[in-house]
Short mmCIF file of C-alpha atoms in Angstrom, two decimals:
data_model
loop_
_atom_site.label_atom_id
_atom_site.label_comp_id
_atom_site.label_asym_id
_atom_site.label_seq_id
_atom_site.Cartn_x
_atom_site.Cartn_y
_atom_site.Cartn_z
CA MET C 18 84.52 80.94 180.57
CA HIS C 19 88.52 80.89 181.07
CA VAL C 20 90.25 84.08 180.02
CA ILE C 21 92.42 82.09 176.95
CA ASP C 22 88.94 81.70 175.84
CA TRP C 23 88.02 85.39 175.82
CA ILE C 24 91.82 86.34 174.29
CA ILE C 25 91.07 84.11 171.55
CA ILE C 26 87.17 85.93 170.71
CA VAL C 27 89.04 89.34 170.70
CA VAL C 28 91.88 88.53 168.80
CA TYR C 29 89.68 87.29 165.94
CA LEU C 30 87.32 90.02 165.96
CA ILE C 31 90.20 92.57 165.48
CA GLY C 32 91.98 90.10 162.66
CA LEU C 33 88.64 90.57 160.66
CA ILE C 34 88.92 94.97 160.80
CA GLY C 35 92.15 94.33 159.86
CA LEU C 36 91.98 92.35 156.95
CA SER C 37 89.17 94.58 155.81
CA ARG C 38 90.84 97.22 156.18
CA TYR C 39 93.91 95.69 153.87
CA LEU C 40 91.41 94.71 151.61
CA SER C 41 89.78 97.88 151.23
CA ARG C 42 93.21 99.71 149.58
CA ARG C 43 92.11 97.92 145.87
CA GLN C 44 88.55 100.05 146.18
CA PHE C 45 88.57 102.05 143.21
CA ASP C 46 84.49 101.93 142.04
CA VAL C 47 81.53 100.20 142.96
CA GLU C 48 82.02 97.24 140.76
CA ASP C 49 85.20 96.74 143.17
CA TYR C 50 83.18 97.41 146.24
CA TYR C 51 79.86 95.23 145.81
CA LEU C 52 81.52 92.11 142.75
CA GLY C 53 85.36 92.13 144.01
CA GLY C 54 85.76 93.77 140.21
CA ARG C 55 84.61 90.71 139.04
CA ARG C 56 88.41 88.74 139.48
CA LEU C 57 87.71 86.59 142.62
CA SER C 58 88.41 82.77 143.18
CA TRP C 59 85.46 80.26 142.56
CA TRP C 60 86.40 78.27 145.00
CA ALA C 61 86.80 81.02 147.60
CA VAL C 62 83.57 81.93 146.51
CA GLY C 63 82.47 78.38 146.94
CA LEU C 64 83.55 78.50 150.71
CA SER C 65 81.98 81.65 151.14
CA THR C 66 78.93 80.65 150.22
CA MET C 67 78.49 77.57 151.99
CA ALA C 68 79.71 79.69 155.30
CA THR C 69 76.71 81.68 154.69
CA GLN C 70 74.67 79.32 154.17
CA LEU C 71 75.79 76.81 157.00
CA SER C 72 75.45 79.80 159.40
CA ALA C 73 75.47 79.38 163.19
CA VAL C 74 71.80 78.80 162.90
CA SER C 75 72.96 75.44 161.19
CA PHE C 76 75.87 75.24 163.78
CA VAL C 77 73.53 76.37 166.60
CA SER C 78 70.22 74.83 165.87
CA ALA C 79 70.64 71.99 163.21
CA PRO C 80 71.86 69.87 165.59
CA ALA C 81 69.36 71.07 168.25
CA PHE C 82 66.76 69.43 165.35
CA VAL C 83 68.17 66.26 165.16
CA ALA C 84 68.98 65.52 168.79
CA LEU C 85 66.41 66.81 170.67
CA LYS C 86 63.36 68.32 169.17
CA PRO C 87 59.91 66.12 169.05
CA GLY C 88 59.65 64.56 165.15
CA GLY C 89 63.21 65.48 164.52
CA GLY C 90 66.40 63.50 163.10
CA LEU C 91 68.20 62.86 160.90
CA ILE C 92 65.63 63.31 158.63
CA TRP C 93 66.55 66.99 158.23
CA LEU C 94 69.56 65.64 155.54
CA GLY C 95 66.61 64.53 153.10
CA TYR C 96 66.20 68.44 152.88
CA GLU C 97 70.03 68.52 150.91
CA PHE C 98 69.26 65.95 148.38
CA ALA C 99 67.26 69.35 146.29
CA VAL C 100 70.76 70.94 146.87
CA PRO C 101 72.43 69.19 143.81
CA LEU C 102 68.94 69.58 141.48
CA ALA C 103 68.23 73.05 142.21
CA VAL C 104 71.66 73.88 141.37
CA LEU C 105 71.65 72.17 138.11
CA PHE C 106 68.80 73.88 137.29
CA LEU C 107 70.86 78.00 138.11
CA MET C 108 73.85 76.56 136.36
CA ILE C 109 72.13 75.63 132.80
CA PHE C 110 69.82 78.15 133.18
CA PHE C 111 70.58 80.69 134.96
CA LEU C 112 73.74 81.87 135.57
CA PRO C 113 74.46 82.27 132.14
CA VAL C 114 71.72 84.93 131.38
CA TYR C 115 73.06 86.67 134.66
CA HIS C 116 76.56 87.09 133.71
CA ARG C 117 75.58 87.62 129.85
CA THR C 118 73.57 90.96 130.69
CA ARG C 119 76.31 92.08 133.56
CA VAL C 120 74.13 93.03 135.46
CA MET C 121 75.70 94.24 139.57
CA SER C 122 71.98 93.61 141.29
CA ILE C 123 70.06 90.21 139.46
CA TYR C 124 66.62 92.84 139.74
CA GLU C 125 67.87 95.06 137.23
CA TYR C 126 67.65 92.25 135.00
CA LEU C 127 63.55 92.36 136.17
CA GLU C 128 63.58 95.80 134.14
CA LYS C 129 65.93 94.55 130.82
CA ARG C 130 62.88 91.49 130.56
CA PHE C 131 59.85 93.48 131.84
CA ASP C 132 59.76 96.75 133.17
CA ALA C 133 61.46 99.25 136.06
CA GLY C 134 58.23 98.95 138.58
CA THR C 135 58.49 94.90 138.40
CA ARG C 136 62.46 95.31 139.76
CA THR C 137 61.64 97.78 142.21
CA LEU C 138 58.78 95.38 143.59
CA VAL C 139 60.72 92.35 143.41
CA SER C 140 63.76 94.56 144.79
CA LEU C 141 62.13 95.59 147.77
CA VAL C 142 60.63 92.15 148.77
CA PHE C 143 63.82 90.75 149.28
CA GLN C 144 64.97 93.70 151.04
CA ILE C 145 62.48 93.92 153.51
CA SER C 146 62.33 89.89 154.30
CA ARG C 147 66.18 89.77 154.10
CA ALA C 148 66.33 92.83 156.55
CA MET C 149 63.64 90.69 159.14
CA ALA C 150 65.46 87.66 158.28
CA THR C 151 68.91 89.02 158.85
CA GLY C 152 67.47 90.12 162.46
CA VAL C 153 66.12 86.93 163.58
CA THR C 154 69.23 85.42 162.60
CA ILE C 155 70.99 88.33 164.66
CA PHE C 156 68.81 87.82 168.12
CA ALA C 157 68.84 84.15 167.97
CA VAL C 158 72.18 83.32 167.77
CA SER C 159 73.08 86.41 170.31
CA ILE C 160 70.33 85.62 173.38
CA VAL C 161 71.82 81.66 172.92
CA ILE C 162 75.17 82.97 173.45
CA SER C 163 73.59 85.43 175.83
CA ALA C 164 71.88 83.03 177.73
CA THR C 165 74.76 79.72 177.89
CA VAL C 166 77.76 82.42 178.30
CA GLY C 167 76.15 84.40 180.69
CA ILE C 168 77.07 87.46 178.97
CA PRO C 169 74.03 90.87 178.79
CA LEU C 170 71.88 89.98 175.18
CA TRP C 171 72.26 93.66 174.13
CA MET C 172 76.31 93.12 174.20
CA THR C 173 76.11 90.35 172.08
CA ILE C 174 74.27 91.33 169.36
CA LEU C 175 76.22 94.63 169.42
CA ILE C 176 79.27 93.01 169.45
CA THR C 177 77.70 90.66 166.66
CA GLY C 178 76.85 93.19 164.49
CA VAL C 179 79.06 95.96 165.03
CA VAL C 180 81.68 94.23 164.45
CA THR C 181 80.64 92.44 161.03
CA LEU C 182 79.06 96.57 160.22
CA ILE C 183 83.02 97.91 160.35
CA TYR C 184 84.90 94.94 158.24
CA ASP C 185 82.08 94.72 155.74
CA ALA C 186 81.91 99.17 154.81
CA TRP C 187 85.40 98.70 154.68
CA GLY C 188 86.54 95.87 152.70
CA GLY C 189 83.01 95.61 150.47
CA MET C 190 82.87 91.94 148.99
CA ARG C 191 87.06 91.32 149.19
CA ALA C 192 85.93 91.26 152.86
CA VAL C 193 82.45 89.17 152.46
CA ILE C 194 84.76 86.52 150.57
CA TYR C 195 88.17 86.07 152.07
CA SER C 196 86.52 86.23 155.74
CA ASP C 197 83.91 83.55 155.25
CA VAL C 198 86.60 81.24 153.75
CA ILE C 199 88.15 82.13 157.01
CA GLN C 200 84.89 81.86 158.88
CA MET C 201 84.45 78.26 156.60
CA ILE C 202 87.79 77.15 157.65
CA ILE C 203 86.95 77.61 161.60
CA LEU C 204 83.57 76.09 161.34
CA MET C 205 84.40 73.07 160.32
CA VAL C 206 86.87 72.46 163.05
CA GLY C 207 84.84 73.24 165.55
CA ILE C 208 82.35 70.40 163.96
CA VAL C 209 84.75 68.07 164.35
CA LEU C 210 86.49 68.84 167.61
CA CYS C 211 83.11 69.27 169.17
CA GLY C 212 81.43 66.16 167.94
CA LEU C 213 85.02 64.25 168.48
CA GLU C 214 84.14 65.51 172.55
CA ALA C 215 80.81 64.37 172.65
CA TYR C 216 81.66 60.94 171.16
CA ASP C 217 83.90 60.51 173.43
CA LEU C 218 81.74 61.87 176.82
CA VAL C 219 78.86 59.14 175.28
CA GLY C 220 81.21 56.21 174.64
CA GLY C 221 80.85 55.10 171.63
CA TRP C 222 78.74 54.85 168.68
CA ASP C 223 77.00 51.35 170.65
CA GLN C 224 75.76 54.20 173.59
CA VAL C 225 74.58 56.36 171.20
CA VAL C 226 72.45 54.17 169.14
CA GLN C 227 71.34 52.52 172.90
CA SER C 228 70.26 56.46 174.02
CA LEU C 229 68.26 57.47 171.18
CA SER C 230 64.85 56.22 169.65
CA PRO C 231 65.62 54.75 166.47
CA GLU C 232 63.34 57.26 164.31
CA ARG C 233 66.48 59.53 165.26
CA PHE C 234 68.35 57.92 162.61
CA GLN C 235 65.66 57.57 159.76
CA THR C 236 67.32 59.45 156.96
CA ILE C 237 64.04 59.46 154.54
CA ASP C 238 60.02 59.02 155.27
CA TRP C 239 58.82 57.89 152.23
CA ALA C 240 55.11 57.72 153.25
CA GLY C 241 55.00 61.30 154.80
CA HIS C 242 53.18 63.36 152.05
CA GLY C 243 52.81 67.07 154.36
CA PHE C 244 49.17 67.69 152.80
CA GLY C 245 47.14 67.55 156.73
CA ASP C 246 49.33 63.95 157.75
CA GLY C 247 51.62 65.66 160.15
CA ARG C 248 54.55 64.66 158.13
CA ASP C 249 55.84 68.06 157.31
CA PHE C 250 59.79 66.31 156.82
CA GLY C 251 58.71 63.66 154.62
CA PHE C 252 60.70 63.01 151.47
CA TRP C 253 58.29 64.30 148.56
CA PRO C 254 57.96 68.14 150.65
CA LEU C 255 61.52 67.74 152.00
CA VAL C 256 63.02 67.38 148.20
CA ILE C 257 60.18 68.90 145.74
CA GLY C 258 60.08 71.93 148.40
CA GLY C 259 63.48 72.13 149.00
CA PHE C 260 63.99 72.32 145.21
CA PHE C 261 62.04 75.64 144.06
CA LEU C 262 63.05 76.67 147.72
CA TYR C 263 66.81 76.46 146.77
CA ALA C 264 66.81 77.30 143.05
CA SER C 265 64.73 80.53 144.05
CA TYR C 266 67.71 81.36 147.71
CA TYR C 267 70.79 80.61 145.24
CA GLY C 268 69.07 81.71 142.20
CA CYS C 269 66.95 84.85 142.86
CA ASP C 270 68.47 86.27 146.25
CA GLN C 271 70.73 88.59 145.79
CA SER C 272 72.74 88.08 148.71
CA GLN C 273 73.73 84.61 146.71
CA MET C 274 73.64 85.17 143.77
CA GLN C 275 76.11 88.47 143.89
CA ARG C 276 79.08 86.18 144.99
CA GLU C 277 78.32 83.95 141.47
CA LEU C 278 78.68 87.75 139.43
CA SER C 279 81.81 88.97 141.42
CA VAL C 280 84.29 86.02 139.40
CA ALA C 281 85.13 86.93 135.74
CA HIS C 282 83.58 83.65 133.79
CA VAL C 283 80.42 81.91 133.71
CA ASP C 284 82.08 78.55 134.21
CA ASP C 285 83.99 80.03 137.31
CA GLY C 286 80.14 80.50 138.67
CA ARG C 287 79.53 77.22 137.53
CA ARG C 288 82.44 75.55 139.62
CA SER C 289 81.25 77.97 142.50
CA LEU C 290 77.72 76.38 142.48
CA MET C 291 78.47 72.81 141.83
CA PHE C 292 81.87 72.93 144.81
CA ASN C 293 79.29 74.65 146.64
CA GLY C 294 75.72 71.49 145.33
CA LEU C 295 78.07 68.53 146.11
CA VAL C 296 80.30 69.44 149.17
CA ARG C 297 77.89 71.10 151.65
CA PHE C 298 76.42 67.15 152.06
CA PRO C 299 79.29 65.93 153.93
CA ILE C 300 79.19 68.62 156.24
CA VAL C 301 75.84 69.12 156.92
CA VAL C 302 76.24 65.35 157.92
CA GLY C 303 78.68 66.92 160.14
CA TYR C 304 76.34 69.08 162.49
CA CYS C 305 74.04 66.38 162.51
CA PHE C 306 76.11 63.71 163.73
CA MET C 307 77.59 65.89 166.51
CA GLY C 308 73.71 67.15 167.17
CA LEU C 309 73.36 62.76 167.71
CA PHE C 310 76.69 62.69 170.00
CA ILE C 311 75.61 65.69 171.95
CA GLY C 312 71.84 64.79 172.77
CA ALA C 313 72.78 60.98 173.46
CA PHE C 314 75.54 62.65 175.97
CA ALA C 315 72.23 64.73 177.41
CA LEU C 316 70.55 61.20 177.89
CA HIS C 317 73.65 60.29 179.85
CA SER C 318 74.24 63.35 181.59
CA ARG C 319 71.41 64.41 184.02
CA GLU C 320 73.29 67.50 184.64
CA PHE C 321 73.53 68.26 181.19
CA ALA C 322 70.19 67.93 180.01
CA ALA C 323 68.99 70.02 183.21
CA MET C 324 70.87 72.68 181.56
CA ILE C 325 68.57 71.93 178.28
CA PRO C 326 65.30 74.23 178.19
CA SER C 327 62.55 72.44 176.91
CA GLU C 328 61.60 75.33 175.22
CA HIS C 329 64.53 76.94 173.98
CA VAL C 330 66.42 73.48 172.56
CA ASP C 331 68.87 75.31 170.30
CA TYR C 332 70.93 76.08 173.49
CA MET C 333 72.35 71.92 173.52
CA VAL C 334 75.34 73.52 171.33
CA PRO C 335 76.80 76.58 173.29
CA LEU C 336 75.93 75.02 176.98
CA PHE C 337 77.95 71.47 175.59
CA VAL C 338 80.82 73.67 174.49
CA VAL C 339 80.88 76.68 178.08
CA HIS C 340 80.52 73.21 180.19
CA TYR C 341 82.32 70.59 179.16
CA LEU C 342 84.73 71.29 176.71
CA PRO C 343 88.65 72.55 178.17
CA ALA C 344 89.91 76.14 177.94
CA GLY C 345 91.19 77.51 174.90
CA VAL C 346 89.01 74.67 172.58
CA THR C 347 85.98 76.74 174.11
CA GLY C 348 86.81 79.82 172.95
CA PHE C 349 87.82 78.45 169.30
CA ILE C 350 84.01 76.71 169.70
CA LEU C 351 82.19 80.46 170.38
CA MET C 352 84.30 81.93 168.01
CA ALA C 353 83.15 79.72 165.65
CA ILE C 354 79.12 80.08 166.27
CA LEU C 355 80.23 83.95 166.39
CA ALA C 356 81.90 83.20 162.53
CA ALA C 357 78.78 81.62 161.61
CA ALA C 358 77.06 84.42 162.39
CA MET C 359 78.82 86.94 160.61
CA SER C 360 79.45 85.16 157.54
CA SER C 361 75.26 85.53 157.35
CA LEU C 362 74.92 88.50 158.51
CA ASP C 363 78.37 89.77 156.40
CA SER C 364 76.44 88.69 152.96
CA ALA C 365 73.28 90.24 153.52
CA LEU C 366 74.62 93.53 154.43
CA ASN C 367 76.27 93.73 151.22
CA SER C 368 73.69 92.62 148.89
CA LEU C 369 71.03 94.95 150.36
CA SER C 370 73.56 97.65 149.90
CA ALA C 371 73.76 96.60 146.66
CA ALA C 372 69.77 96.48 145.59
CA THR C 373 69.34 99.98 147.27
CA MET C 374 71.66 101.67 145.56
CA SER C 375 71.35 99.81 142.17
CA ASP C 376 67.72 99.66 141.96
CA LEU C 377 66.89 102.28 143.84
CA TYR C 378 69.61 105.18 144.55
CA GLN C 379 70.66 104.93 140.77
CA ARG C 380 67.80 104.05 139.26
CA TYR C 381 65.58 106.81 140.97
CA ILE C 382 67.22 109.14 142.83
CA ASN C 383 70.95 110.16 141.41
CA PRO C 384 71.18 107.97 138.12
CA ARG C 385 74.31 110.71 137.26
CA ALA C 386 76.66 110.29 140.28
CA SER C 387 79.95 109.71 139.74
CA GLN C 388 82.10 106.67 140.67
CA ARG C 389 83.18 108.41 143.18
CA GLU C 390 79.67 109.79 145.06
CA TYR C 391 78.06 105.99 144.51
CA LEU C 392 81.42 104.59 146.41
CA LEU C 393 80.38 106.66 148.75
CA TRP C 394 77.05 106.57 149.33
CA SER C 395 77.76 102.54 149.12
CA LYS C 396 79.43 102.38 152.13
CA ILE C 397 77.53 104.81 153.86
CA THR C 398 74.26 102.74 152.42
CA THR C 399 75.61 99.59 154.18
CA VAL C 400 76.02 101.14 157.15
CA MET C 401 72.33 102.13 157.50
CA TRP C 402 71.37 98.58 156.87
CA GLY C 403 73.21 97.20 159.40
CA VAL C 404 71.69 99.74 161.56
CA ILE C 405 68.32 98.32 160.82
CA CYS C 406 69.36 94.74 161.04
CA VAL C 407 70.70 94.96 163.82
CA GLY C 408 67.96 97.60 165.51
CA PHE C 409 65.57 94.65 164.34
CA ALA C 410 67.31 92.21 166.57
CA PHE C 411 66.62 93.82 169.73
CA VAL C 412 62.42 94.89 168.79
CA VAL C 413 61.96 90.86 167.48
CA GLY C 414 61.39 88.60 170.25
CA HIS C 415 61.49 85.29 171.20
CA ILE C 416 60.85 82.67 168.61
CA SER C 417 58.88 79.78 168.54
CA GLY C 418 60.56 76.62 167.28
CA THR C 419 64.22 75.74 166.44
CA VAL C 420 65.14 79.27 164.81
CA ILE C 421 66.40 76.76 161.83
CA GLU C 422 62.28 75.96 160.98
CA VAL C 423 61.68 79.64 161.62
CA ILE C 424 63.89 81.23 159.05
CA ASN C 425 62.74 78.89 156.53
CA LYS C 426 59.52 78.68 157.09
CA VAL C 427 59.17 82.70 156.65
CA GLY C 428 61.28 82.62 153.51
CA SER C 429 59.38 79.81 152.12
CA LEU C 430 56.83 82.79 151.64
CA PHE C 431 58.61 84.21 148.67
CA TYR C 432 61.14 82.12 147.59
CA GLY C 433 58.47 79.94 145.07
CA PRO C 434 57.04 83.83 144.10
CA ILE C 435 60.28 85.37 143.31
CA LEU C 436 61.53 82.86 141.40
CA ALA C 437 58.49 81.89 139.26
CA THR C 438 58.98 86.00 138.75
CA PHE C 439 62.55 85.31 136.89
CA VAL C 440 61.29 82.19 135.02
CA LEU C 441 59.45 84.06 133.48
CA GLY C 442 61.27 86.31 131.99
CA MET C 443 64.20 83.71 131.61
CA LEU C 444 62.13 80.76 130.23
CA THR C 445 59.23 82.57 128.22
CA ARG C 446 58.95 85.10 125.89
CA THR C 447 55.41 85.84 126.11
CA THR C 448 54.87 87.62 129.69
CA ASN C 449 55.11 90.95 130.40
CA GLY C 450 55.82 93.04 133.47
CA THR C 451 52.07 92.96 134.22
CA GLY C 452 51.37 89.66 134.20
CA ALA C 453 54.38 88.92 136.30
CA LYS C 454 54.16 91.81 138.99
CA VAL C 455 50.18 90.09 139.25
CA GLY C 456 51.88 86.33 139.52
CA LEU C 457 54.16 87.35 142.19
CA VAL C 458 51.59 89.27 144.21
CA ALA C 459 48.73 86.18 143.87
CA GLY C 460 51.60 83.21 144.97
CA VAL C 461 52.47 85.38 147.83
CA GLY C 462 48.65 85.69 148.66
CA VAL C 463 48.12 82.21 148.03
CA ASN C 464 51.14 81.47 150.99
CA PHE C 465 49.68 83.38 153.03
CA VAL C 466 46.20 81.86 153.04
CA LEU C 467 47.95 77.91 153.26
CA TRP C 468 49.93 79.52 156.24
CA ALA C 469 46.52 81.15 158.27
CA GLY C 470 44.08 78.94 156.92
CA PHE C 471 45.87 75.40 156.33
CA PRO C 472 47.97 74.56 158.89
CA GLY C 473 48.19 70.67 157.52
CA VAL C 474 49.82 71.42 154.14
CA SER C 475 53.42 71.48 155.07
CA TRP C 476 55.00 74.72 154.64
CA LEU C 477 58.16 73.10 152.78
CA TRP C 478 54.97 72.78 149.59
CA TRP C 479 54.73 76.61 149.86
CA ASN C 480 57.56 77.31 147.94
CA ALA C 481 56.42 74.44 145.06
CA ILE C 482 52.59 76.13 145.61
CA GLY C 483 53.58 79.72 145.38
CA CYS C 484 55.57 79.26 142.06
CA VAL C 485 53.42 77.34 140.48
CA VAL C 486 50.47 80.00 141.41
CA ALA C 487 52.95 82.39 140.00
CA LEU C 488 53.78 81.35 137.01
CA GLY C 489 50.17 80.21 136.32
CA VAL C 490 48.54 83.88 136.79
CA GLY C 491 52.23 85.43 134.96
#
């Protein structure tokens, strides 16, 4: 890498810390820290949500899935068809309830509807699973950057973790939102620059089509059902399973819904969700076609193909960036990858801190804390979760398959049953706290059985099956 590339990255990281310091001047209580005083713009919240979802894992792993993963291709786009359906469901049923109850942690609603035990159980499931997923994300991005750029893995993890921790702990939700807006813009520019360069190197669209197998261009597999046919990414598991996954992720995950609570009115939250539901699709299309172009170039260039380890196809994009883009552009794209990783980490840390403080500290440990004390402990808790997530990134070990599959697969064990718990609370009046808790445990248990004993069932179906089981038992 050229010295100008390192200068670009360092200036960007310093700028993030400076921005968070500036935004921290308007913090007076925990509502400012966790919800931006409930005065944030809907468009900024929408871009921030996209920045977290379309993260470094997507920038690195989705193109690799489309271009090189066996069984991969544009079929991944079918996953995106579920997003507008899930968003519409949440706009109608979930968002008005959250805004009406004025909760800070969405799990607080479960105590209002059921009991404290249900709130605590679901919050703990979120905290454990989100911390683990965040550690995996940090590790996955860091190992790819480390292997392609040549800096030690521990240094990459620390840079990503420490810088994010500083600006997140300082700036709170405002820093999360506005840094994500910047990072989303950088990410979109990065997709365009990387895609255009690969397209030019491969020699145009005709060469792309001739280089790749026709299966790479298939967007819908109508026949694949995901029950023992070995076709995890058929249309029906992608759309039906994806609906349950996205409804739970956007509606029942503190790291996502906390943003929608930081706007002034429920209509602003609806605008933010709809904006995300509609605009993210063309961006994902950009990711996927960038993958096709780089994958086609790999088939044209033996030198580039030899660089990509067959067991780590996620290295494809960073290797292309480092070896085939000009100085300055390389630094910008690597900055985009770091920015995307940080956009996932910052929201995770802020939401983990919010859930811990609201559902544990304020509820059980010190319910009479002053706002000043609560704000201090909120920042301390953010630092604590940052240390835990970075620590987990150091011990998580190597990951098989493309990272984007692994993260979605682990999340699918919990998403459906957690969604069912909130549905039982909002759309029924007969379910009590005991039923909700038993249903949650039953749904997660069935999903673990499917994972361990029925490998023929697509992991996408776990989201729907776990939800249906939890609803039935609850």
